[in-house]
Every structure is written in C-alpha cells, then in structure tokens.
Tab-separated table of C-alpha atoms and ligand atoms in Angstrom:
chain	number	residue	atom	x	y	z
M	23	MET	CA	-1.389	-30.895	-31.594
M	24	ARG	CA	1.590	-30.560	-32.246
M	25	SER	CA	2.141	-28.444	-36.042
M	26	ALA	CA	3.610	-31.381	-37.343
M	27	GLU	CA	1.315	-34.162	-36.690
M	28	ARG	CA	-1.572	-31.500	-37.675
M	29	PRO	CA	-3.684	-32.531	-40.852
M	30	GLN	CA	-2.637	-30.275	-44.219
M	31	MET	CA	-4.089	-26.914	-43.831
M	32	ALA	CA	-7.970	-26.783	-44.947
M	33	GLY	CA	-8.186	-25.368	-48.840
M	34	ALA	CA	-10.545	-22.603	-48.325
M	35	ARG	CA	-9.400	-19.735	-49.511
M	36	ILE	CA	-9.264	-16.216	-47.623
M	37	GLU	CA	-10.968	-13.077	-49.754
M	38	THR	CA	-10.638	-9.378	-48.748
M	39	TRP	CA	-14.379	-7.803	-48.545
M	40	THR	CA	-15.342	-4.558	-48.808
M	41	GLY	CA	-18.797	-3.361	-46.968
M	42	ARG	CA	-20.273	-3.532	-49.891
M	43	GLN	CA	-19.468	-7.865	-50.710
M	44	PHE	CA	-20.092	-8.168	-47.335
M	45	SER	CA	-22.833	-6.748	-46.890
M	46	ALA	CA	-24.096	-8.900	-50.364
M	47	ARG	CA	-23.156	-11.985	-48.192
M	48	VAL	CA	-24.533	-11.016	-45.261
M	49	GLU	CA	-27.388	-13.526	-45.272
M	50	ASP	CA	-24.790	-16.498	-45.239
M	51	ALA	CA	-22.384	-14.499	-42.961
M	52	MET	CA	-25.484	-14.692	-40.168
M	53	GLY	CA	-26.514	-18.845	-40.831
M	54	ILE	CA	-22.219	-19.152	-39.892
M	55	TYR	CA	-22.681	-17.274	-37.423
M	56	VAL	CA	-26.223	-18.689	-35.634
M	57	ARG	CA	-24.835	-21.810	-36.329
M	58	ALA	CA	-21.169	-21.029	-34.242
M	59	MET	CA	-22.355	-19.383	-31.606
M	60	LYS	CA	-25.372	-21.374	-30.844
M	61	TYR	CA	-27.985	-19.166	-30.926
M	62	PRO	CA	-31.210	-19.322	-32.065
M	63	ALA	CA	-31.664	-19.325	-36.035
M	64	HIS	CA	-33.988	-16.104	-35.754
M	65	THR	CA	-31.047	-14.562	-33.821
M	66	GLY	CA	-29.577	-14.042	-37.064
M	67	ALA	CA	-31.809	-11.342	-39.272
M	68	GLN	CA	-31.221	-9.386	-36.077
M	69	ARG	CA	-28.032	-9.463	-35.730
M	70	ALA	CA	-27.933	-9.048	-39.915
M	71	VAL	CA	-29.352	-5.364	-39.513
M	72	SER	CA	-26.170	-3.887	-37.345
M	73	ALA	CA	-23.589	-6.226	-39.540
M	74	ARG	CA	-24.862	-4.087	-42.181
M	75	LYS	CA	-24.376	-0.615	-40.006
M	76	HIS	CA	-20.841	-2.448	-39.492
M	77	ALA	CA	-20.311	-2.309	-43.141
M	78	SER	CA	-20.339	1.205	-43.979
M	79	LEU	CA	-18.327	2.465	-40.741
M	80	ASP	CA	-14.780	4.122	-41.012
M	81	GLY	CA	-11.617	2.000	-41.305
M	82	PHE	CA	-14.541	-1.938	-41.520
M	83	ALA	CA	-12.025	-4.576	-42.742
M	84	CYS	CA	-12.516	-7.696	-43.521
M	85	ARG	CA	-12.125	-11.062	-44.710
M	86	ALA	CA	-13.848	-14.269	-45.807
M	87	ALA	CA	-12.970	-17.762	-46.054
M	88	LEU	CA	-14.930	-19.934	-49.382
M	89	THR	CA	-14.372	-23.278	-51.027
M	90	ASP	CA	-13.044	-23.425	-54.320
M	91	GLU	CA	-17.269	-23.089	-54.981
M	92	GLY	CA	-17.560	-20.514	-53.560
M	93	THR	CA	-19.210	-21.224	-50.194
M	94	LEU	CA	-18.487	-19.248	-46.981
M	95	VAL	CA	-17.472	-21.192	-44.403
M	96	GLY	CA	-16.295	-18.626	-42.257
M	97	PHE	CA	-15.287	-14.558	-41.485
M	98	GLY	CA	-14.187	-11.604	-39.379
M	99	TYR	CA	-14.719	-8.402	-39.278
M	100	GLY	CA	-14.457	-4.735	-37.677
M	101	TYR	CA	-13.302	-1.208	-37.451
M	102	THR	CA	-12.076	1.277	-36.365
M	103	THR	CA	-13.016	1.164	-32.498
M	104	ARG	CA	-14.295	5.581	-31.959
M	105	PRO	CA	-15.939	7.269	-28.976
M	106	GLY	CA	-19.960	7.535	-29.481
M	107	GLN	CA	-19.999	3.761	-30.773
M	108	TRP	CA	-21.387	1.243	-27.982
M	109	TRP	CA	-18.229	-0.914	-27.065
M	110	HIS	CA	-15.829	1.259	-27.172
M	111	ASP	CA	-17.486	3.919	-24.375
M	112	LEU	CA	-18.154	0.765	-22.341
M	113	VAL	CA	-14.314	-0.409	-22.845
M	114	ARG	CA	-13.446	2.699	-21.989
M	115	ARG	CA	-14.569	2.855	-18.566
M	116	ALA	CA	-13.457	-0.427	-17.809
M	117	LEU	CA	-10.065	0.574	-18.093
M	118	LEU	CA	-7.483	3.189	-15.866
M	119	ARG	CA	-7.767	6.079	-18.122
M	120	GLU	CA	-3.680	6.032	-18.722
M	121	GLU	CA	-4.664	2.716	-20.301
M	122	ALA	CA	-7.743	3.042	-22.431
M	123	ALA	CA	-5.952	6.734	-23.711
M	124	ASP	CA	-2.744	4.155	-24.678
M	125	TRP	CA	-4.877	1.545	-26.816
M	126	LEU	CA	-8.203	2.821	-28.005
M	127	ALA	CA	-6.403	5.763	-30.180
M	128	ASP	CA	-5.405	4.025	-32.664
M	129	ALA	CA	-7.513	0.597	-32.589
M	130	PHE	CA	-8.964	-2.288	-34.333
M	131	GLU	CA	-12.331	-3.457	-33.086
M	132	LEU	CA	-12.662	-6.970	-33.879
M	133	SER	CA	-16.509	-7.345	-33.907
M	134	GLU	CA	-16.860	-10.595	-35.476
M	135	LEU	CA	-14.796	-14.248	-36.415
M	136	HIS	CA	-16.545	-17.062	-37.009
M	137	VAL	CA	-16.075	-20.356	-38.664
M	138	ARG	CA	-18.885	-23.216	-39.763
M	139	PRO	CA	-18.701	-25.610	-36.684
M	140	ASP	CA	-17.493	-28.079	-38.991
M	141	GLN	CA	-14.601	-26.469	-40.969
M	142	GLN	CA	-13.725	-25.341	-36.799
M	143	GLY	CA	-9.906	-26.357	-35.685
M	144	ILE	CA	-8.202	-26.732	-38.691
M	145	GLY	CA	-6.646	-23.509	-38.645
M	146	ILE	CA	-8.867	-21.557	-40.468
M	147	GLY	CA	-9.880	-18.768	-37.792
M	148	ARG	CA	-6.841	-18.203	-37.288
M	149	ARG	CA	-5.808	-17.047	-40.725
M	150	LEU	CA	-9.107	-14.757	-40.658
M	151	LEU	CA	-7.784	-13.229	-37.927
M	152	THR	CA	-4.012	-12.733	-38.768
M	153	SER	CA	-4.857	-11.412	-42.248
M	154	LEU	CA	-6.614	-9.238	-40.499
M	155	ALA	CA	-4.086	-7.597	-38.632
M	156	SER	CA	-1.633	-7.399	-41.109
M	157	GLY	CA	-4.162	-5.733	-43.578
M	158	VAL	CA	-5.031	-3.051	-40.638
M	159	PRO	CA	-3.873	0.268	-41.232
M	160	HIS	CA	-4.193	0.318	-36.679
M	161	SER	CA	-1.348	-0.133	-34.176
M	162	ALA	CA	-3.396	-2.236	-32.133
M	163	MET	CA	-6.164	-4.703	-32.010
M	164	LEU	CA	-9.105	-4.983	-29.526
M	165	LEU	CA	-12.079	-7.862	-28.936
M	166	SER	CA	-14.184	-8.928	-26.544
M	167	THR	CA	-14.674	-12.471	-25.970
M	168	PRO	CA	-16.472	-15.268	-23.681
M	169	ASP	CA	-14.710	-14.585	-20.645
M	170	THR	CA	-14.009	-18.958	-20.904
M	171	ASP	CA	-11.954	-21.659	-21.769
M	172	THR	CA	-12.722	-21.829	-25.942
M	173	ARG	CA	-10.803	-22.296	-29.324
M	174	ALA	CA	-11.972	-18.385	-29.229
M	175	PHE	CA	-9.859	-16.957	-26.395
M	176	ARG	CA	-7.013	-20.021	-26.629
M	177	LEU	CA	-7.009	-19.096	-30.473
M	178	TYR	CA	-6.295	-14.899	-29.279
M	179	ARG	CA	-3.161	-15.921	-26.436
M	180	ASP	CA	-1.653	-17.808	-28.881
M	181	THR	CA	-1.748	-14.591	-31.280
M	182	GLY	CA	-0.281	-12.531	-29.028
M	183	PHE	CA	-3.397	-11.113	-27.902
M	184	VAL	CA	-3.366	-9.518	-23.619
M	185	ASP	CA	-5.317	-9.318	-20.825
M	186	LEU	CA	-7.226	-5.651	-20.889
M	187	ALA	CA	-10.119	-6.548	-18.753
M	188	ARG	CA	-11.201	-9.967	-17.218
M	189	ASN	CA	-15.013	-11.190	-16.421
M	190	TYR	CA	-16.224	-7.674	-17.806
M	191	LEU	CA	-20.343	-7.300	-17.656
M	192	PHE	CA	-21.461	-6.178	-21.008
M	193	PRO	CA	-25.364	-4.581	-19.787
M	194	GLY	CA	-28.324	-7.184	-21.850
M	195	ASP	CA	-25.546	-10.544	-21.930
M	196	ALA	CA	-25.408	-12.165	-18.083
M	197	ARG	CA	-22.118	-13.865	-19.395
M	198	PRO	CA	-19.093	-12.236	-18.360
M	199	PHE	CA	-16.161	-11.034	-20.608
M	200	ALA	CA	-12.461	-10.621	-21.060
M	201	VAL	CA	-11.725	-7.784	-23.237
M	202	LEU	CA	-8.609	-8.193	-24.781
M	203	GLY	CA	-6.056	-6.145	-27.107
M	204	ALA	CA	-3.122	-7.154	-29.148
M	205	ARG	CA	-0.485	-4.684	-30.636
M	206	LEU	CA	0.107	-4.408	-34.789
M	207	PRO	CA	1.753	-5.871	-35.954
M	208	LEU	CA	0.820	-8.667	-34.799
M	209	PRO	CA	4.227	-10.576	-32.599
M	210	GLY	CA	5.728	-13.510	-34.802
Q	328	LIG	C1	-13.008	-19.080	-32.255
Q	328	LIG	C2	-12.945	-19.627	-34.167
Q	328	LIG	C3	-13.658	-18.450	-34.829
Q	328	LIG	C4	-12.147	-20.020	-34.203
Q	328	LIG	O1	-11.620	-20.664	-35.728
Q	328	LIG	P1	-11.212	-22.584	-35.894
Q	328	LIG	O2	-10.836	-22.243	-37.276
Q	328	LIG	O3	-11.856	-22.926	-35.136
Q	328	LIG	O4	-9.599	-22.144	-35.184
Q	328	LIG	P2	-8.053	-22.582	-35.827
Q	328	LIG	O5	-8.368	-23.550	-36.112
Q	328	LIG	O6	-7.370	-21.957	-37.030
Q	328	LIG	O7	-7.354	-22.456	-34.298
Q	328	LIG	C5	-8.205	-23.536	-33.005
Q	328	LIG	C6	-7.538	-24.885	-32.895
Q	328	LIG	O8	-7.021	-25.325	-33.242
Q	328	LIG	C7	-6.041	-25.208	-34.152
Q	328	LIG	N1	-4.980	-25.362	-35.313
Q	328	LIG	C8	-4.466	-24.425	-36.121
Q	328	LIG	N2	-4.667	-24.605	-37.242
Q	328	LIG	C9	-4.851	-25.526	-37.111
Q	328	LIG	C10	-4.222	-26.845	-38.492
Q	328	LIG	N3	-3.612	-26.201	-39.528
Q	328	LIG	N4	-4.529	-28.114	-38.103
Q	328	LIG	C11	-5.104	-28.367	-37.225
Q	328	LIG	N5	-5.033	-27.520	-35.298
Q	328	LIG	C12	-4.782	-26.507	-35.841
Q	328	LIG	C13	-5.175	-24.753	-33.734
Q	328	LIG	O9	-4.180	-24.825	-31.801
Q	328	LIG	C14	-6.978	-24.314	-31.863
Q	328	LIG	O10	-6.910	-25.632	-31.452
Q	328	LIG	P3	-7.408	-25.107	-29.227
Q	328	LIG	O11	-8.618	-25.436	-30.259
Q	328	LIG	O12	-7.140	-26.996	-29.211
Q	328	LIG	O13	-6.492	-24.182	-29.078
Q	328	LIG	C15	-14.086	-20.623	-34.153
Q	328	LIG	O14	-13.670	-22.015	-34.108
Q	328	LIG	C16	-15.766	-20.837	-34.233
Q	328	LIG	O15	-15.867	-19.677	-34.893
Q	328	LIG	N6	-16.047	-20.623	-32.505
Q	328	LIG	C17	-16.708	-20.373	-32.363
Q	328	LIG	C18	-17.520	-18.975	-32.758
Q	328	LIG	C19	-17.103	-17.693	-31.585
Q	328	LIG	O16	-16.289	-18.861	-30.022
Q	328	LIG	N7	-16.360	-16.658	-32.224
Q	328	LIG	C20	-14.909	-15.863	-32.058
Q	328	LIG	C21	-16.174	-14.468	-30.304
Q	328	LIG	S1	-15.330	-14.249	-29.515
C-alpha cells in the first residue's frame, strides 16, 4: 500500500518512559509481548523479571504507545550495549573483529519492540522505533530479529538497518536470527 493510500495514522500517543515508569507498567508490557510474539501467557511473568533488570541498565530508553484512555498498546526499549552482557558478547563473537569494534563501541541495543496485534500495521511500531532512534545519544542502534520475512524485518530494512550477521543461532533458541545495525541518526 502506498503511503498516500494508507488510513490515517493510529491515534496512539508516544510517550518517553523512564525505567521506573516502565517497571510500574511491566505486566501490561509483557501482556503485549506474549500476544505479539504468540508465546504462552506464562512466559510473560518470566520475561518481566529480566525486563525489570533491563530498566536499570545504563542508557535505558523506552517509548510507550498509549490510547487516549491510557491503555498501553505498544512499547520499545533498549540500553547501551556493553561487554559482559549476554547479547553483546555473543554478537561480538559473531562479527569480524573490525566490524565488532566499529559497531559495538557506541551502540544502543534495541531489546524489545512490540505492538498489540489488533494495533499492528498502522505505523505505531515505526513511530516507537524512530522516536527511540532520534532520542538516544549513540552512534548506532543494533538488534536481532528472527531471520524470516516478518513485518518486523521489513520495518527494520525500511528504516535503514543493514545486515551484520544472518542465520545466527543464539544459544537456547532453535530459530535463526539476523543481527541488524543502523547508524544514527537514521537515514531520512
Ligand atoms: C514488528 C512490530 C513491532 C511493528 O509494529 P507495527 O506497528 O505493526 O508496524 P508499522 O505499522 O509501524 O509498520 C509495519 C508495517 O505497516 C506499514 N505501515 C507503516 N505506517 C503505516 C500507516 N500509517 N498505515 C498503514 N500501514 C503502515 C509498513 O509499511 C509496514 O508494512 P508491511 O508489514 O507491509 O511491511 C509489530 O508488528 C509487532 O509487534 N510484531 C510482533 C512482535 C515482533 O515481531 N517484534 C519484533 C521482534 S524483533
């Protein structure tokens, strides 16, 4: 669909949340996470534990999409990627030494980006992503996403993310992932 033919952008407002604000709404956020990812509901409680820890990491930044009534319909968050973090250390080993030095030195790891299924495809995910990208003080944004043709993958490509690694297997997950990166500010 060409942008001129799309319906009006969803009315959700995008708010900047601190780690404390995110932690206070983490159950709502994990409810969206399990529905968006089609995971069993009980995994939300497990994920809430790590999400609360993420909220206290250096460089934590979060955006929330809310209806007029204050219902959370989407969120995205991440933090400064640092040696010693699980994801950082695995990605460092997956890249060539020069690439790793280049991309990982000053980067924001987009850890989660999810929109409630009934609100997907109307621009909320893009607004969350671009708001985070324009608000963090890093020279790059990195993420990993299942290496298949998903709406997420298309959104990342469309906003300027390039391949750093493809078909990468993270321990404990049978699905191949793509590791993607974008220089900040995002193009356009
Ligand atoms: C990935 C995700 C966060 C994207 O959020 P979203 O709000 O659905 O995405 P957007 O609407 O901003 O953009 C994605 C699609 O909508 C289109 N779009 C963008 N703005 C639009 C608008 N104003 N009106 C209509 N469509 C629009 C985009 O072109 C894109 O289309 P495509 O799917 O045909 O490629 C969301 O779909 C989601 O939660 N998916 C499941 C969980 C997931 O995969 N998370 C990421 C894990 S890495």
